[in-house]
PDB file of C-alpha atoms in Angstrom:
ATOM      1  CA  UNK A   1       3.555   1.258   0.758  1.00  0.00           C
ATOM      2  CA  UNK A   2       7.181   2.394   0.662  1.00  0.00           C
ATOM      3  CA  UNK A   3       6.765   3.290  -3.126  1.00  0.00           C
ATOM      4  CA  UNK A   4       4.184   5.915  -2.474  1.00  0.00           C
ATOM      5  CA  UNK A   5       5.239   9.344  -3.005  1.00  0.00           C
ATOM      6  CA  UNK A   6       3.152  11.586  -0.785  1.00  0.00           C
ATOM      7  CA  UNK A   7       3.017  15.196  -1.475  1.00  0.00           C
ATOM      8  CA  UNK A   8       1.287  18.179   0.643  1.00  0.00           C
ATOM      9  CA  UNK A   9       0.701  22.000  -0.246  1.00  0.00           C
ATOM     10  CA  UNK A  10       0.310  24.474   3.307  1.00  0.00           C
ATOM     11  CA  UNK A  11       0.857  28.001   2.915  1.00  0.00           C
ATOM     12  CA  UNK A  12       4.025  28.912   5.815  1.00  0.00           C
ATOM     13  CA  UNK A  13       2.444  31.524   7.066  1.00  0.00           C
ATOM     14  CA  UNK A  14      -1.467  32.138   7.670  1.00  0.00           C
ATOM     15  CA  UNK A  15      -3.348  35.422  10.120  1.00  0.00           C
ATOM     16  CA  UNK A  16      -5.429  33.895  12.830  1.00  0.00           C
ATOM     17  CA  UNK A  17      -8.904  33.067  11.745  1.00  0.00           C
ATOM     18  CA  UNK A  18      -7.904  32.889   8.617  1.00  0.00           C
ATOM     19  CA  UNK A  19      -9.127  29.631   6.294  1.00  0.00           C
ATOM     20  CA  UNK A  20      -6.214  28.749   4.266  1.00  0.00           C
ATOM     21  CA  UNK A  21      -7.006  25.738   1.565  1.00  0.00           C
ATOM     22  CA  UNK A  22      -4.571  22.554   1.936  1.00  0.00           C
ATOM     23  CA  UNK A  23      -3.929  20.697  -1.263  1.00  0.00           C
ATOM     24  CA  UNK A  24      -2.645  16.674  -1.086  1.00  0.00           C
ATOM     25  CA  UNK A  25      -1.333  13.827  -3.187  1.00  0.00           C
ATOM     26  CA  UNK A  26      -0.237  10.753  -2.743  1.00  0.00           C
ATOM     27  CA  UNK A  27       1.272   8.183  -5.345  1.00  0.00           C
ATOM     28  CA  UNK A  28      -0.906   4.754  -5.342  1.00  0.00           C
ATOM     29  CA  UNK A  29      -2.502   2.879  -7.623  1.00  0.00           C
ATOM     30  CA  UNK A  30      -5.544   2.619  -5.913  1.00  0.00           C
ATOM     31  CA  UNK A  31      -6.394  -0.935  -7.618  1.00  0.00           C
ATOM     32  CA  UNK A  32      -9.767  -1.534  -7.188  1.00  0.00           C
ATOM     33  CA  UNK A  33     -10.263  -4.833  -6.857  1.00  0.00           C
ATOM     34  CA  UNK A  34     -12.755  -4.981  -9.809  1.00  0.00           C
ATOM     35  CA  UNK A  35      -9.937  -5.613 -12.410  1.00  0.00           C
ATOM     36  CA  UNK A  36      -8.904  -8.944 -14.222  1.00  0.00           C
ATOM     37  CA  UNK A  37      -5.574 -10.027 -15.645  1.00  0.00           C
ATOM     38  CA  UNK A  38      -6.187 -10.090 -18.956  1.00  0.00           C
ATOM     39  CA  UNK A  39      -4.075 -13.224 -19.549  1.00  0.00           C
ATOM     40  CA  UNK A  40      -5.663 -15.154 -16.708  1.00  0.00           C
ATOM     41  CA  UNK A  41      -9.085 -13.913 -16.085  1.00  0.00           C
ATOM     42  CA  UNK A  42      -8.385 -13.593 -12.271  1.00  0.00           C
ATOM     43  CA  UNK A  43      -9.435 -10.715 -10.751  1.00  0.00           C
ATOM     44  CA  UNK A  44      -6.283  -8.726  -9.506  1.00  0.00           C
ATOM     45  CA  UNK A  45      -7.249  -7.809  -5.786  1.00  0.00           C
ATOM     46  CA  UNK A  46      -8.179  -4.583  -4.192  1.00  0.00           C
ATOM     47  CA  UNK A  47      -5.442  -2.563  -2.695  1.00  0.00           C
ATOM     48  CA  UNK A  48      -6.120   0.756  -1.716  1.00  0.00           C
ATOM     49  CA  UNK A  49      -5.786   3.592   0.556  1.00  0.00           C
ATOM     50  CA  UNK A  50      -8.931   3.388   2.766  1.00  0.00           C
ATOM     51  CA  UNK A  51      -8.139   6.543   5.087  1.00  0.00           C
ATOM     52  CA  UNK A  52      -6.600   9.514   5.144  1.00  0.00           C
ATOM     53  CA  UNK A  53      -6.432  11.720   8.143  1.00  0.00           C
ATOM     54  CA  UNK A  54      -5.356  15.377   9.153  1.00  0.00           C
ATOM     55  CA  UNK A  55      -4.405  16.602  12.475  1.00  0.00           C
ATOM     56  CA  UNK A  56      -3.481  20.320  13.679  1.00  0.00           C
ATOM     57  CA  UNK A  57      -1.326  20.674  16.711  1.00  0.00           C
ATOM     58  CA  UNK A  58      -2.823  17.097  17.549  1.00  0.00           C
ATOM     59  CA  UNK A  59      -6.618  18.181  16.713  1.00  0.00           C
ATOM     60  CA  UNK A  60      -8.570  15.988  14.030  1.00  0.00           C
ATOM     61  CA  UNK A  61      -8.997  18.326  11.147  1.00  0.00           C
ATOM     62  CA  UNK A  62     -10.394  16.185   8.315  1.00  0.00           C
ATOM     63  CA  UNK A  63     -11.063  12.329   8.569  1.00  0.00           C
ATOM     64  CA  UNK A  64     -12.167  10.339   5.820  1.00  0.00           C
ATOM     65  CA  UNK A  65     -12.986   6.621   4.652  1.00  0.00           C
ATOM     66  CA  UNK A  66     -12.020   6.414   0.982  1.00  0.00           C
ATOM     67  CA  UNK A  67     -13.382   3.473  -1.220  1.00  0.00           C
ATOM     68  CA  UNK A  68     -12.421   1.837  -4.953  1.00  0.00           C
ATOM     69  CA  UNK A  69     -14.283   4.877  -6.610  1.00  0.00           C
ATOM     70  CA  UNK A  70     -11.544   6.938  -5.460  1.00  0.00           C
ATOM     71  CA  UNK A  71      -9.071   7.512  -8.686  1.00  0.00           C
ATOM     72  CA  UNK A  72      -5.690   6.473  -8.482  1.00  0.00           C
ATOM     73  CA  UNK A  73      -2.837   8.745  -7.049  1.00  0.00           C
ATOM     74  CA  UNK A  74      -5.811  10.086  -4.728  1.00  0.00           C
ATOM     75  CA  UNK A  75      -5.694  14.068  -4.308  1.00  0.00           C
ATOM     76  CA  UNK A  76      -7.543  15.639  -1.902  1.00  0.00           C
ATOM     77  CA  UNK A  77      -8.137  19.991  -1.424  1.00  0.00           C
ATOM     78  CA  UNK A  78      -9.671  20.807   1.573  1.00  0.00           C
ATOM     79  CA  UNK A  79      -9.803  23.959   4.422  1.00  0.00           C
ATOM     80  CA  UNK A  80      -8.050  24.545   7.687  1.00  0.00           C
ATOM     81  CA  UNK A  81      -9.068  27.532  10.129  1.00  0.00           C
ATOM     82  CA  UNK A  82      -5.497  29.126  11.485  1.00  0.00           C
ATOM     83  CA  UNK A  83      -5.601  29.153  15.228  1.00  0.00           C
ATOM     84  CA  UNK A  84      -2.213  28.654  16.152  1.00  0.00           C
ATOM     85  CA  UNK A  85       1.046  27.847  15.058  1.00  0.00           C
ATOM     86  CA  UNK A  86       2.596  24.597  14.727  1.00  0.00           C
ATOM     87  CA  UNK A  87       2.152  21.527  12.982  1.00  0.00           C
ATOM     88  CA  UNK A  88      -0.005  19.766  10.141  1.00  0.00           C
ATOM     89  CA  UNK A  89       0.216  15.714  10.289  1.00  0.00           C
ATOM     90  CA  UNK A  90      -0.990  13.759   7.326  1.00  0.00           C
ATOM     91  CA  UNK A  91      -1.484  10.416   7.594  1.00  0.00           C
ATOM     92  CA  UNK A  92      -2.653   7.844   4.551  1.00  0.00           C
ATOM     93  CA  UNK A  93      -3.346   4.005   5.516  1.00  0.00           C
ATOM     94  CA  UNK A  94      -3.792   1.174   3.009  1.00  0.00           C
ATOM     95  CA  UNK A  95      -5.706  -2.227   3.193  1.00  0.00           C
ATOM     96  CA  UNK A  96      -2.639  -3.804   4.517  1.00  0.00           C
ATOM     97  CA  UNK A  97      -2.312  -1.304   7.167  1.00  0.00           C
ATOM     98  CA  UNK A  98       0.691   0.482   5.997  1.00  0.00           C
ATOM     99  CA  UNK A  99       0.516   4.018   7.021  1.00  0.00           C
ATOM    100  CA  UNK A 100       2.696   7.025   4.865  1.00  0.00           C
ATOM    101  CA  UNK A 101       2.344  10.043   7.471  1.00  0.00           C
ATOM    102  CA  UNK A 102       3.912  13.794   6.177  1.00  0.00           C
ATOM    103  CA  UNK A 103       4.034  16.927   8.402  1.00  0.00           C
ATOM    104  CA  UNK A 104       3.767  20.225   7.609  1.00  0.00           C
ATOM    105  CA  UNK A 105       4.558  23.330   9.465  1.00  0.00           C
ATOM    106  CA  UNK A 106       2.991  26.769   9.508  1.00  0.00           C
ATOM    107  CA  UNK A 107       2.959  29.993  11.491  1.00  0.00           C
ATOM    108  CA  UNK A 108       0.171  32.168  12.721  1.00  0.00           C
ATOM    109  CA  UNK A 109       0.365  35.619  13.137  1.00  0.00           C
TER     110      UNK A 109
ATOM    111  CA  UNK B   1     -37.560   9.294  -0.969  1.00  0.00           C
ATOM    112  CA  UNK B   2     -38.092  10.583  -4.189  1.00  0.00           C
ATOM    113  CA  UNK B   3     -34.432  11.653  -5.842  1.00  0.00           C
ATOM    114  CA  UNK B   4     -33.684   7.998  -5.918  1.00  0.00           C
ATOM    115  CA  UNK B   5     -37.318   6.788  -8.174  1.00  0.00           C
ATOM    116  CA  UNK B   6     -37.357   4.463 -10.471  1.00  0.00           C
ATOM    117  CA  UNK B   7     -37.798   6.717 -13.064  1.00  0.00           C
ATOM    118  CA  UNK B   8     -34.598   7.619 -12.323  1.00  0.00           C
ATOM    119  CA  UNK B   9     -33.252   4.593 -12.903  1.00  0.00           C
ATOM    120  CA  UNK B  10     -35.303   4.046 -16.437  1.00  0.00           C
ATOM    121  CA  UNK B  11     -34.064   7.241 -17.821  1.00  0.00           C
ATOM    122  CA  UNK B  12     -30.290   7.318 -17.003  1.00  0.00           C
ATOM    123  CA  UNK B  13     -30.295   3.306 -18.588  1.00  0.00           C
ATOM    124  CA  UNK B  14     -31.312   5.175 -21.579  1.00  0.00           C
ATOM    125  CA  UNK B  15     -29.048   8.270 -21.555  1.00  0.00           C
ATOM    126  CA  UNK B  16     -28.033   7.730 -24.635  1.00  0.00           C
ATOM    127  CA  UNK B  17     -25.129   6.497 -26.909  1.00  0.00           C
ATOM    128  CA  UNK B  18     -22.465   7.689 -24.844  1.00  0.00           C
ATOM    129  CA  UNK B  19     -23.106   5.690 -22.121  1.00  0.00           C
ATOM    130  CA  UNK B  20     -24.000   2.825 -23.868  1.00  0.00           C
ATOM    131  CA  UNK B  21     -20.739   2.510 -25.495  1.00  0.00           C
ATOM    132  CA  UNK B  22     -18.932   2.763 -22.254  1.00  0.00           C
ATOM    133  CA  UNK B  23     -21.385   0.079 -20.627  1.00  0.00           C
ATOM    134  CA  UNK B  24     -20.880  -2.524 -23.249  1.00  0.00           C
ATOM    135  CA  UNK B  25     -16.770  -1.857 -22.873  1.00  0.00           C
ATOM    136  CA  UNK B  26     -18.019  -3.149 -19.114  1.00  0.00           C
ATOM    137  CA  UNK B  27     -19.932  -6.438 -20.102  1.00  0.00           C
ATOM    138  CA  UNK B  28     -20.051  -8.219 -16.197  1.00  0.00           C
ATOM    139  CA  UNK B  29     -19.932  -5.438 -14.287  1.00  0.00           C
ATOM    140  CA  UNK B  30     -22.370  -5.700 -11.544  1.00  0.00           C
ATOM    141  CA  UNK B  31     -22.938  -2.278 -11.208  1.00  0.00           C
ATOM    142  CA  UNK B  32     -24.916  -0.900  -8.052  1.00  0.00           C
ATOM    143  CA  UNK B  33     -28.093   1.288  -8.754  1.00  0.00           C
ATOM    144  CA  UNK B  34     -30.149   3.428  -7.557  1.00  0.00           C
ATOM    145  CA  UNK B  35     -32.158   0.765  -5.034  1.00  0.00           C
ATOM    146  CA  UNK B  36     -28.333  -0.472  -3.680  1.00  0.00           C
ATOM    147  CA  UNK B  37     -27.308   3.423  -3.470  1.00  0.00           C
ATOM    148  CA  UNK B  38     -30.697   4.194  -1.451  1.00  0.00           C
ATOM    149  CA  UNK B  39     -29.947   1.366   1.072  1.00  0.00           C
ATOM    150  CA  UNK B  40     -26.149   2.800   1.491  1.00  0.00           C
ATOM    151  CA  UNK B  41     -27.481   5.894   2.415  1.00  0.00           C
ATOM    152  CA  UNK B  42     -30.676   4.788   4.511  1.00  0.00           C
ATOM    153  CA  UNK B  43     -27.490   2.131   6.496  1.00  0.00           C
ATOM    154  CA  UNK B  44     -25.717   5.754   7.398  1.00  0.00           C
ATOM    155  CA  UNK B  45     -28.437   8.482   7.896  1.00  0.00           C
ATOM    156  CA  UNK B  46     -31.145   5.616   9.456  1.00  0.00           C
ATOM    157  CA  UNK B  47     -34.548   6.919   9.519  1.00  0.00           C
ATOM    158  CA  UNK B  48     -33.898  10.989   9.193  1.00  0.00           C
ATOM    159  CA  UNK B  49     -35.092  12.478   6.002  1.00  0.00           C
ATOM    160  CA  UNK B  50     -32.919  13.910   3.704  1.00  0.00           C
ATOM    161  CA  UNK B  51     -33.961  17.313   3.010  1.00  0.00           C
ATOM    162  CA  UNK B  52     -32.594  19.226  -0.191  1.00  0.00           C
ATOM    163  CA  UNK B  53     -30.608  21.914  -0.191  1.00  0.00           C
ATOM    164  CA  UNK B  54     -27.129  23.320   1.636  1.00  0.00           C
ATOM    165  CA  UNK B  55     -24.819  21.101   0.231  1.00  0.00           C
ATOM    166  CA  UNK B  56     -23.461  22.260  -3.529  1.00  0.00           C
ATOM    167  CA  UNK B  57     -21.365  19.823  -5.887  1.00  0.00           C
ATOM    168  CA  UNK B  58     -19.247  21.098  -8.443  1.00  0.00           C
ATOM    169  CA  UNK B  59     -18.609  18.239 -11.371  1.00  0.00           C
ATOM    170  CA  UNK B  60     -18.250  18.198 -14.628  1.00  0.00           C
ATOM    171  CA  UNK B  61     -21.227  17.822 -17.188  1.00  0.00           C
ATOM    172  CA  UNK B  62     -19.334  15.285 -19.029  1.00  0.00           C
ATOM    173  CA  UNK B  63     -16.299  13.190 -18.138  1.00  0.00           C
ATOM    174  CA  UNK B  64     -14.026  12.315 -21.116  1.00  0.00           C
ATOM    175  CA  UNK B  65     -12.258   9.754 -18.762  1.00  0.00           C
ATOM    176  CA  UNK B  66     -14.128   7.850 -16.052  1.00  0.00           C
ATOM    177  CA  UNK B  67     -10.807   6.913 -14.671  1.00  0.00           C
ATOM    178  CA  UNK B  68     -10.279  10.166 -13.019  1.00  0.00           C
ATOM    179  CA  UNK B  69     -13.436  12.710 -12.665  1.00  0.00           C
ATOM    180  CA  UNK B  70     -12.724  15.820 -10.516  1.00  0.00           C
ATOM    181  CA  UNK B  71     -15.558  16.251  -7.613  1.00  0.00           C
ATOM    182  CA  UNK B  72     -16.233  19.198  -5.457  1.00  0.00           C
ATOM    183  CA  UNK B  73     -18.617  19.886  -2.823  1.00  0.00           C
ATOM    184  CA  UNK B  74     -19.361  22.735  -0.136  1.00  0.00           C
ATOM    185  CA  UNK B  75     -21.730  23.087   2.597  1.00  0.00           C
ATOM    186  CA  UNK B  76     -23.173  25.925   3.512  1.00  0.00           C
ATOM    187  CA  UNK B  77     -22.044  26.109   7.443  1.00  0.00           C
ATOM    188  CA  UNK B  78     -20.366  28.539   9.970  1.00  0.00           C
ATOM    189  CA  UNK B  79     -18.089  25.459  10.636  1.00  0.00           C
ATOM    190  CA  UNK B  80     -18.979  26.180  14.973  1.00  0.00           C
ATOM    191  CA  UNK B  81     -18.862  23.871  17.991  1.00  0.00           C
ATOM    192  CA  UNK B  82     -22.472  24.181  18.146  1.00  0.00           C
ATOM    193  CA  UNK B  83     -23.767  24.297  14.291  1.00  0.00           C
ATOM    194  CA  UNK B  84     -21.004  22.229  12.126  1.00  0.00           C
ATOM    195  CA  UNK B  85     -21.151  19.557   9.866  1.00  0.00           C
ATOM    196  CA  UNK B  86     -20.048  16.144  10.868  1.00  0.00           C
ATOM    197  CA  UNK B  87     -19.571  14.488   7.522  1.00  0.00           C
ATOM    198  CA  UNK B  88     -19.995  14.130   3.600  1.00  0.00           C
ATOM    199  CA  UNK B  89     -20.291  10.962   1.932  1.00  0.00           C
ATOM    200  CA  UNK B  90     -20.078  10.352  -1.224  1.00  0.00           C
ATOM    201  CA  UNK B  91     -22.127   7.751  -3.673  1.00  0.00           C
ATOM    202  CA  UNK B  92     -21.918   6.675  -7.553  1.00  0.00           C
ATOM    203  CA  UNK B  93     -24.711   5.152  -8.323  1.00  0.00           C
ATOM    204  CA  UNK B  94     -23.279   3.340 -11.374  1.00  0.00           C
ATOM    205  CA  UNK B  95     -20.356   2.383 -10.043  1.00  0.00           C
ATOM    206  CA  UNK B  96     -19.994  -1.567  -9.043  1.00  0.00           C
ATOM    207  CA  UNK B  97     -19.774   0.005  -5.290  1.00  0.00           C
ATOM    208  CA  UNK B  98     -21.716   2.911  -4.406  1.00  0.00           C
ATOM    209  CA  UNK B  99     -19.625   4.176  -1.936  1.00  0.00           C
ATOM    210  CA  UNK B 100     -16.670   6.950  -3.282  1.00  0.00           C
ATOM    211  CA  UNK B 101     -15.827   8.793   0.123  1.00  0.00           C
ATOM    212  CA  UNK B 102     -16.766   9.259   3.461  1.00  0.00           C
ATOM    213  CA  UNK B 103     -15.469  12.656   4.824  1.00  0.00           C
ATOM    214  CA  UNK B 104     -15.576  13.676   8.720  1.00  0.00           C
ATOM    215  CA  UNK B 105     -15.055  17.571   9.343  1.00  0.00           C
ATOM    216  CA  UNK B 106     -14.487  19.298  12.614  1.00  0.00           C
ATOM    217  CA  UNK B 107     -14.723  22.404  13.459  1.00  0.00           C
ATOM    218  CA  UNK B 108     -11.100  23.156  13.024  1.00  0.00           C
ATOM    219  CA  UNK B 109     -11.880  22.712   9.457  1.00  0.00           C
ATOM    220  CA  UNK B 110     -13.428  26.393   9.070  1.00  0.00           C
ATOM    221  CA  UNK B 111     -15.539  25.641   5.731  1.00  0.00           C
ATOM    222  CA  UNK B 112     -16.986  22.250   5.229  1.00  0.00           C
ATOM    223  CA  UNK B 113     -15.035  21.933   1.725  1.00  0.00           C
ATOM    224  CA  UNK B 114     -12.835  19.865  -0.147  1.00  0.00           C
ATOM    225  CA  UNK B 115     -12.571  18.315  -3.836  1.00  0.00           C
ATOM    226  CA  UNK B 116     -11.106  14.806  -4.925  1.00  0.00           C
ATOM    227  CA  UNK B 117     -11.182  12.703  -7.869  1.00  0.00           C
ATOM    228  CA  UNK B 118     -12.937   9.639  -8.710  1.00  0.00           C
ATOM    229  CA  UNK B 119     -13.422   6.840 -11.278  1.00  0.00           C
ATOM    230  CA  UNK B 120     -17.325   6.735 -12.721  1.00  0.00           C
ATOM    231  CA  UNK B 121     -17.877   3.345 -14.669  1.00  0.00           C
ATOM    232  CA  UNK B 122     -20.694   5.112 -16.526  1.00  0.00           C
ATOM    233  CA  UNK B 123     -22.646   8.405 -17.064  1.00  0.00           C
ATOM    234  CA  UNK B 124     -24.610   8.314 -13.856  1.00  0.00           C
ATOM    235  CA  UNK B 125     -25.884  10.226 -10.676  1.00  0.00           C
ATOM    236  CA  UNK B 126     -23.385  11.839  -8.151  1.00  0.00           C
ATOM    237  CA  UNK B 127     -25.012  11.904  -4.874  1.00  0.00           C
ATOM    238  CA  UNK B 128     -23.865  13.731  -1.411  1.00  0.00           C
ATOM    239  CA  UNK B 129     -24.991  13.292   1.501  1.00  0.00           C
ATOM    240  CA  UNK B 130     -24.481  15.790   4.326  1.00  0.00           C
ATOM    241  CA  UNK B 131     -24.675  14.892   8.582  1.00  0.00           C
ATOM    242  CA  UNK B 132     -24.883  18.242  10.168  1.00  0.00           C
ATOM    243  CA  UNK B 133     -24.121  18.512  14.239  1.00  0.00           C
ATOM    244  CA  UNK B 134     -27.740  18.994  14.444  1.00  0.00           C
ATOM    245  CA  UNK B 135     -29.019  15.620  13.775  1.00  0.00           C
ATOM    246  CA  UNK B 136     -30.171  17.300  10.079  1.00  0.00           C
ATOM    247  CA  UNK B 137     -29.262  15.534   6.870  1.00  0.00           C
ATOM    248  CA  UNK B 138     -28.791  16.918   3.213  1.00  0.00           C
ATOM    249  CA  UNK B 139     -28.484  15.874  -0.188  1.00  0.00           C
ATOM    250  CA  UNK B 140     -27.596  16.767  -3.488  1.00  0.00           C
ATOM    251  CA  UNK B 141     -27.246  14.934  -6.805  1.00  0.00           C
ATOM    252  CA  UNK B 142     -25.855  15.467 -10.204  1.00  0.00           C
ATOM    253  CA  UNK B 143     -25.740  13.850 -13.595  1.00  0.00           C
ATOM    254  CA  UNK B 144     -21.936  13.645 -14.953  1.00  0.00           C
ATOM    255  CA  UNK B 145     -22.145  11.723 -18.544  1.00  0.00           C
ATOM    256  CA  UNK B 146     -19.370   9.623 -18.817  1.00  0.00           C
ATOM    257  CA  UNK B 147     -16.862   8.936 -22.054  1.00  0.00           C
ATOM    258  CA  UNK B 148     -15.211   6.071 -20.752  1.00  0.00           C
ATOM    259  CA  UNK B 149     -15.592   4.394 -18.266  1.00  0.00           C
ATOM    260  CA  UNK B 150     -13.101   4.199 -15.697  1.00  0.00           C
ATOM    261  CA  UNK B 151     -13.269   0.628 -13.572  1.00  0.00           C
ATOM    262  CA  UNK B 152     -11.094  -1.316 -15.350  1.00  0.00           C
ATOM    263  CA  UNK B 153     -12.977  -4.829 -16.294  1.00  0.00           C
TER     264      UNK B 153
END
């Protein structure tokens, strides 16, 4: 999955307690498995990404299972609580196992 | 479980020319339905009943392009140790797999919400599915008509 182009959106700074919105997007064609090549009638197989993970200072955040339904260059907005500072890992895996991970860091005051 | 009845089933394979132009662009598709949805959700919730309510989904009335559909959803939750939801999951009915998304929260995530973007074969129900700490489950379900169709074919 070294062509895929991952790209996160944290806010650097956030007040304790406060729930900041974390935007992501990732680069893959997400092919479904459903398609055929026009030419030969085969189906062209599925390769996705099939999970996508947050952490927070090592805490699961956000988990989830993604299937073919999910559109290509998959985005995903969701909502982290502040609690302390430090670190945001994201983490994408494919149906080959191929993992892109991205960090993000972001202080709490 | 009555948001999945048959009538259901009979009126959306009549919704009109829209979505019949966009199902005859998809001539073998074995698309799931409402039955194959039902049994998706009945594998992950088991014999709990869905109650209604909680759980809000923003989409669009109609999708021009089924190849990317933006999808929303909140549940109403103070996001606690003790009272937090566990997980979303997502369904198409009318897609050739129900599934979409299956999305664990934690309590670190303060508000059980987040929006994506799927692909919708046809115009057809949106359903969410919500597992709260408690053992409870919600649902909610939407119509989005769809343009095009968006899984290739």
């Amino acid at each position: 999955m070294a062509k895929s182009k991952a790209r996160v959106k944290v806010p650097k700074s956030a007040k304790k307690g406060e729930i900041f919105q974390v935007k992501t997007l990732i680069s893959h064609k997400m092919e479904s498995g459903q398609r055929k090549n026009k030419k030969t009638g085969a189906k062209i197989p599925r390769m996705i990404i099939n999970n996508f993970t947050c952490t927070y200072n090592g805490d699961m955040v956000i988990d989830c299972d993604w299937f073919p339904s999910i559109s290509a260059n998959p985005y995903l907005a969701f909502f982290v609580k502040a609690d302390k500072s430090g670190e945001l890992a994201f983490k994408w895996t494919d149906d080959n196992g191929k993992t892109v991970e991205k960090t993000a860091s972001i202080t709490v005051n | 479980m009555t948001a999945l009845s048959r009538r259901d089933v009979l009126r959306l394979s009549g919704a009109g020319a829209a979505a019949f132009v966009a199902s005859s662009l998809l001539p073998n598709l074995a698309a799931a339905d409402a039955a194959s949805t039902a049994a998706a959700i009945k594998k992950i919730i088991g014999s709990k009943t869905l109650q209604q309510g909680r759980i809000t989904l923003e989409l669009p009335q109609i999708a021009e392009n089924g190849n990317t559909v933006p999808v929303g959803f909140e549940v109403q939750s103070p996001m606690i140790g003790a009272d937090h939801v566990k997980a979303v999951h997502l369904f198409a009915e009318g897609n050739p797999e129900p599934s979409v998304a299956s999305i664990r929260f934690s309590p670190a995530s303060g508000r059980a919400k987040a929006a994506t973007r799927m692909r919708l074969a046809k115009t057809q129900n949106i359903i969410a599915v919500a597992e709260m700490s408690d053992g409870s489950v919600y649902m909610a379900k939407t119509e989005v008509k769809v343009t095009i169709g968006g899984c290739g074919g």
